């Protein structure tokens, strides 16, 4: 048996007021500002998708699902995640666990954490114990703290 790790990072800009809800980890969080992106801009699912692809040595999310393609305009990022994990499994790898950090000033992440954890586990066909999630605020400084962006990082561990 062999093991590999993967790392994924993403950042999306917060849109103007009146553009919510905010989609994070496949869940629509009530908020007056959404994220800007070619797809549905789900920053957390993008980070997880890239981490999984990286662990299997596959091309990254931008290569597989280009933001120049009409097919990907407004697309549900759950599709990216599930298609990417199919490719990872086709290479013989299975997820052991993943761990994510999301950086967002507003809204509070904690009330939505469980729903997001359940949704990610469901999309990947794994248990919620395999899905680690934590959140940090931007402490009022930098692009996250000023409410300009939401950032996400993810590491995954896979076994062959
Ligand atoms: Mg992205």
PDB file of C-alpha atoms and ligand atoms in Angstrom:
ATOM      1  CA  UNK A   1       0.000   0.000   0.000  1.00  0.00           C
ATOM      2  CA  UNK A   2       1.253   3.469  -0.770  1.00  0.00           C
ATOM      3  CA  UNK A   3       0.150   6.867   0.476  1.00  0.00           C
ATOM      4  CA  UNK A   4       0.236  10.332  -1.017  1.00  0.00           C
ATOM      5  CA  UNK A   5      -0.762  13.806   0.084  1.00  0.00           C
ATOM      6  CA  UNK A   6      -2.230  16.715  -1.840  1.00  0.00           C
ATOM      7  CA  UNK A   7      -2.558  20.441  -1.155  1.00  0.00           C
ATOM      8  CA  UNK A   8      -5.166  22.808  -2.574  1.00  0.00           C
ATOM      9  CA  UNK A   9      -5.640  26.548  -2.136  1.00  0.00           C
ATOM     10  CA  UNK A  10      -8.142  28.996  -3.533  1.00  0.00           C
ATOM     11  CA  UNK A  11      -9.344  32.569  -3.155  1.00  0.00           C
ATOM     12  CA  UNK A  12     -12.507  34.210  -4.452  1.00  0.00           C
ATOM     13  CA  UNK A  13     -13.473  37.855  -4.278  1.00  0.00           C
ATOM     14  CA  UNK A  14     -16.644  38.830  -2.423  1.00  0.00           C
ATOM     15  CA  UNK A  15     -19.203  40.501  -4.658  1.00  0.00           C
ATOM     16  CA  UNK A  16     -21.251  43.626  -3.935  1.00  0.00           C
ATOM     17  CA  UNK A  17     -24.150  43.574  -1.433  1.00  0.00           C
ATOM     18  CA  UNK A  18     -27.304  42.031  -2.869  1.00  0.00           C
ATOM     19  CA  UNK A  19     -25.472  39.139  -4.551  1.00  0.00           C
ATOM     20  CA  UNK A  20     -25.963  36.438  -1.894  1.00  0.00           C
ATOM     21  CA  UNK A  21     -26.363  33.729  -0.808  1.00  0.00           C
ATOM     22  CA  UNK A  22     -22.803  32.630  -0.218  1.00  0.00           C
ATOM     23  CA  UNK A  23     -21.987  29.133  -1.446  1.00  0.00           C
ATOM     24  CA  UNK A  24     -19.333  27.422   0.663  1.00  0.00           C
ATOM     25  CA  UNK A  25     -18.656  23.687   0.620  1.00  0.00           C
ATOM     26  CA  UNK A  26     -21.756  22.972  -1.444  1.00  0.00           C
ATOM     27  CA  UNK A  27     -24.073  24.773   0.997  1.00  0.00           C
ATOM     28  CA  UNK A  28     -25.830  28.085   0.362  1.00  0.00           C
ATOM     29  CA  UNK A  29     -25.248  30.224   3.451  1.00  0.00           C
ATOM     30  CA  UNK A  30     -27.655  33.157   3.908  1.00  0.00           C
ATOM     31  CA  UNK A  31     -25.527  36.296   3.381  1.00  0.00           C
ATOM     32  CA  UNK A  32     -25.981  39.479   1.371  1.00  0.00           C
ATOM     33  CA  UNK A  33     -22.770  38.962  -0.615  1.00  0.00           C
ATOM     34  CA  UNK A  34     -21.852  36.039  -2.851  1.00  0.00           C
ATOM     35  CA  UNK A  35     -18.451  35.197  -4.341  1.00  0.00           C
ATOM     36  CA  UNK A  36     -17.282  36.223  -7.809  1.00  0.00           C
ATOM     37  CA  UNK A  37     -16.261  33.443 -10.184  1.00  0.00           C
ATOM     38  CA  UNK A  38     -16.792  31.841 -13.561  1.00  0.00           C
ATOM     39  CA  UNK A  39     -18.431  28.795 -11.948  1.00  0.00           C
ATOM     40  CA  UNK A  40     -20.514  29.046  -8.765  1.00  0.00           C
ATOM     41  CA  UNK A  41     -17.246  30.253  -7.093  1.00  0.00           C
ATOM     42  CA  UNK A  42     -17.351  27.690  -4.280  1.00  0.00           C
ATOM     43  CA  UNK A  43     -13.910  28.452  -2.866  1.00  0.00           C
ATOM     44  CA  UNK A  44     -13.867  25.514  -0.453  1.00  0.00           C
ATOM     45  CA  UNK A  45     -14.868  22.860  -2.988  1.00  0.00           C
ATOM     46  CA  UNK A  46     -12.248  24.258  -5.379  1.00  0.00           C
ATOM     47  CA  UNK A  47      -9.498  23.865  -2.764  1.00  0.00           C
ATOM     48  CA  UNK A  48     -10.594  20.293  -1.986  1.00  0.00           C
ATOM     49  CA  UNK A  49     -10.803  19.428  -5.693  1.00  0.00           C
ATOM     50  CA  UNK A  50      -7.265  20.692  -6.318  1.00  0.00           C
ATOM     51  CA  UNK A  51      -5.900  18.859  -3.275  1.00  0.00           C
ATOM     52  CA  UNK A  52      -7.379  15.560  -4.477  1.00  0.00           C
ATOM     53  CA  UNK A  53      -6.113  16.051  -8.023  1.00  0.00           C
ATOM     54  CA  UNK A  54      -2.655  16.967  -6.724  1.00  0.00           C
ATOM     55  CA  UNK A  55      -2.489  13.882  -4.511  1.00  0.00           C
ATOM     56  CA  UNK A  56      -3.032  11.658  -7.556  1.00  0.00           C
ATOM     57  CA  UNK A  57      -0.613  13.635  -9.737  1.00  0.00           C
ATOM     58  CA  UNK A  58      -3.414  14.726 -12.061  1.00  0.00           C
ATOM     59  CA  UNK A  59      -3.812  18.091 -13.863  1.00  0.00           C
ATOM     60  CA  UNK A  60      -5.268  20.833 -11.657  1.00  0.00           C
ATOM     61  CA  UNK A  61      -8.802  22.229 -11.564  1.00  0.00           C
ATOM     62  CA  UNK A  62      -7.973  25.055 -13.980  1.00  0.00           C
ATOM     63  CA  UNK A  63      -6.700  22.593 -16.569  1.00  0.00           C
ATOM     64  CA  UNK A  64      -9.602  20.162 -16.186  1.00  0.00           C
ATOM     65  CA  UNK A  65     -12.375  22.762 -15.951  1.00  0.00           C
ATOM     66  CA  UNK A  66     -11.115  25.938 -17.678  1.00  0.00           C
ATOM     67  CA  UNK A  67     -12.719  29.252 -16.778  1.00  0.00           C
ATOM     68  CA  UNK A  68     -12.778  30.079 -20.471  1.00  0.00           C
ATOM     69  CA  UNK A  69     -15.274  27.300 -21.191  1.00  0.00           C
ATOM     70  CA  UNK A  70     -18.973  28.147 -21.559  1.00  0.00           C
ATOM     71  CA  UNK A  71     -19.755  24.694 -20.183  1.00  0.00           C
ATOM     72  CA  UNK A  72     -18.324  25.772 -16.821  1.00  0.00           C
ATOM     73  CA  UNK A  73     -20.126  29.121 -16.574  1.00  0.00           C
ATOM     74  CA  UNK A  74     -22.161  29.210 -13.362  1.00  0.00           C
ATOM     75  CA  UNK A  75     -21.469  25.506 -12.924  1.00  0.00           C
ATOM     76  CA  UNK A  76     -22.088  23.755  -9.624  1.00  0.00           C
ATOM     77  CA  UNK A  77     -18.631  23.053  -8.162  1.00  0.00           C
ATOM     78  CA  UNK A  78     -19.999  19.807  -6.731  1.00  0.00           C
ATOM     79  CA  UNK A  79     -19.616  18.556 -10.329  1.00  0.00           C
ATOM     80  CA  UNK A  80     -15.912  19.478 -10.325  1.00  0.00           C
ATOM     81  CA  UNK A  81     -15.341  17.736  -7.013  1.00  0.00           C
ATOM     82  CA  UNK A  82     -17.157  14.562  -7.959  1.00  0.00           C
ATOM     83  CA  UNK A  83     -15.608  14.328 -11.443  1.00  0.00           C
ATOM     84  CA  UNK A  84     -12.147  14.955  -9.979  1.00  0.00           C
ATOM     85  CA  UNK A  85     -12.582  12.294  -7.301  1.00  0.00           C
ATOM     86  CA  UNK A  86     -13.727   9.811  -9.983  1.00  0.00           C
ATOM     87  CA  UNK A  87     -10.437  10.473 -11.788  1.00  0.00           C
ATOM     88  CA  UNK A  88      -8.486  10.042  -8.552  1.00  0.00           C
ATOM     89  CA  UNK A  89     -10.236   6.728  -7.861  1.00  0.00           C
ATOM     90  CA  UNK A  90      -9.562   5.623 -11.455  1.00  0.00           C
ATOM     91  CA  UNK A  91      -5.839   6.036 -10.643  1.00  0.00           C
ATOM     92  CA  UNK A  92      -6.352   3.596  -7.769  1.00  0.00           C
ATOM     93  CA  UNK A  93      -6.485   6.072  -4.869  1.00  0.00           C
ATOM     94  CA  UNK A  94      -9.049   6.419  -2.094  1.00  0.00           C
ATOM     95  CA  UNK A  95      -9.421   9.275   0.341  1.00  0.00           C
ATOM     96  CA  UNK A  96      -8.162   8.571   3.871  1.00  0.00           C
ATOM     97  CA  UNK A  97      -9.026  12.036   5.195  1.00  0.00           C
ATOM     98  CA  UNK A  98      -9.026  15.676   4.292  1.00  0.00           C
ATOM     99  CA  UNK A  99      -8.532  18.751   6.448  1.00  0.00           C
ATOM    100  CA  UNK A 100      -9.471  22.284   5.464  1.00  0.00           C
ATOM    101  CA  UNK A 101      -9.077  25.804   6.785  1.00  0.00           C
ATOM    102  CA  UNK A 102     -11.413  28.494   5.524  1.00  0.00           C
ATOM    103  CA  UNK A 103     -10.545  32.153   6.064  1.00  0.00           C
ATOM    104  CA  UNK A 104     -13.592  34.429   6.205  1.00  0.00           C
ATOM    105  CA  UNK A 105     -14.432  37.531   8.174  1.00  0.00           C
ATOM    106  CA  UNK A 106     -18.205  37.333   7.732  1.00  0.00           C
ATOM    107  CA  UNK A 107     -20.597  35.605   8.209  1.00  0.00           C
ATOM    108  CA  UNK A 108     -19.753  33.296  11.100  1.00  0.00           C
ATOM    109  CA  UNK A 109     -18.764  29.840   9.866  1.00  0.00           C
ATOM    110  CA  UNK A 110     -19.547  27.800  12.987  1.00  0.00           C
ATOM    111  CA  UNK A 111     -23.361  27.658  12.585  1.00  0.00           C
ATOM    112  CA  UNK A 112     -22.901  26.130   9.106  1.00  0.00           C
ATOM    113  CA  UNK A 113     -19.974  23.823   9.792  1.00  0.00           C
ATOM    114  CA  UNK A 114     -21.940  20.627  10.359  1.00  0.00           C
ATOM    115  CA  UNK A 115     -24.109  21.055   7.243  1.00  0.00           C
ATOM    116  CA  UNK A 116     -20.991  21.669   5.137  1.00  0.00           C
ATOM    117  CA  UNK A 117     -19.188  18.682   6.619  1.00  0.00           C
ATOM    118  CA  UNK A 118     -22.185  16.454   5.855  1.00  0.00           C
ATOM    119  CA  UNK A 119     -22.449  17.812   2.305  1.00  0.00           C
ATOM    120  CA  UNK A 120     -18.753  17.264   1.504  1.00  0.00           C
ATOM    121  CA  UNK A 121     -18.872  13.732   2.947  1.00  0.00           C
ATOM    122  CA  UNK A 122     -21.975  13.014   0.872  1.00  0.00           C
ATOM    123  CA  UNK A 123     -20.384  14.337  -2.343  1.00  0.00           C
ATOM    124  CA  UNK A 124     -17.315  12.126  -1.842  1.00  0.00           C
ATOM    125  CA  UNK A 125     -19.136   9.083  -0.456  1.00  0.00           C
ATOM    126  CA  UNK A 126     -17.084   9.109   2.772  1.00  0.00           C
ATOM    127  CA  UNK A 127     -17.919   9.536   6.456  1.00  0.00           C
ATOM    128  CA  UNK A 128     -18.000  12.926   8.172  1.00  0.00           C
ATOM    129  CA  UNK A 129     -15.066  11.772  10.368  1.00  0.00           C
ATOM    130  CA  UNK A 130     -12.936  11.894   7.216  1.00  0.00           C
ATOM    131  CA  UNK A 131     -13.786  15.563   6.614  1.00  0.00           C
ATOM    132  CA  UNK A 132     -11.962  18.086   8.823  1.00  0.00           C
ATOM    133  CA  UNK A 133     -13.128  21.695   8.740  1.00  0.00           C
ATOM    134  CA  UNK A 134     -12.030  24.757  10.633  1.00  0.00           C
ATOM    135  CA  UNK A 135     -12.398  28.472  10.109  1.00  0.00           C
ATOM    136  CA  UNK A 136     -10.374  31.569  10.891  1.00  0.00           C
ATOM    137  CA  UNK A 137     -11.340  35.218  10.637  1.00  0.00           C
ATOM    138  CA  UNK A 138      -9.018  37.697   8.995  1.00  0.00           C
ATOM    139  CA  UNK A 139      -8.695  39.601  12.292  1.00  0.00           C
ATOM    140  CA  UNK A 140      -9.917  42.667  10.423  1.00  0.00           C
ATOM    141  CA  UNK A 141      -6.732  42.961   8.338  1.00  0.00           C
ATOM    142  CA  UNK A 142      -5.691  41.878   4.845  1.00  0.00           C
ATOM    143  CA  UNK A 143      -8.111  41.001   2.020  1.00  0.00           C
ATOM    144  CA  UNK A 144      -9.983  38.472   4.175  1.00  0.00           C
ATOM    145  CA  UNK A 145     -10.271  40.779   7.171  1.00  0.00           C
ATOM    146  CA  UNK A 146     -11.463  43.688   5.031  1.00  0.00           C
ATOM    147  CA  UNK A 147     -14.198  41.474   3.588  1.00  0.00           C
ATOM    148  CA  UNK A 148     -12.696  41.526   0.093  1.00  0.00           C
ATOM    149  CA  UNK A 149     -12.148  37.777  -0.267  1.00  0.00           C
ATOM    150  CA  UNK A 150     -12.723  34.363   1.216  1.00  0.00           C
ATOM    151  CA  UNK A 151      -9.735  31.981   1.116  1.00  0.00           C
ATOM    152  CA  UNK A 152      -9.599  28.212   1.560  1.00  0.00           C
ATOM    153  CA  UNK A 153      -6.822  25.674   2.041  1.00  0.00           C
ATOM    154  CA  UNK A 154      -7.090  21.905   2.064  1.00  0.00           C
ATOM    155  CA  UNK A 155      -4.763  18.974   2.537  1.00  0.00           C
ATOM    156  CA  UNK A 156      -5.796  15.444   1.626  1.00  0.00           C
ATOM    157  CA  UNK A 157      -4.284  12.062   2.400  1.00  0.00           C
ATOM    158  CA  UNK A 158      -4.992   9.209  -0.019  1.00  0.00           C
ATOM    159  CA  UNK A 159      -4.039   5.549  -0.079  1.00  0.00           C
ATOM    160  CA  UNK A 160      -3.420   3.383  -3.125  1.00  0.00           C
TER     161      UNK A 160
HETATM  162 MG1  LIG B   1     -11.770  28.846  -7.555  1.00  0.00          MG
END
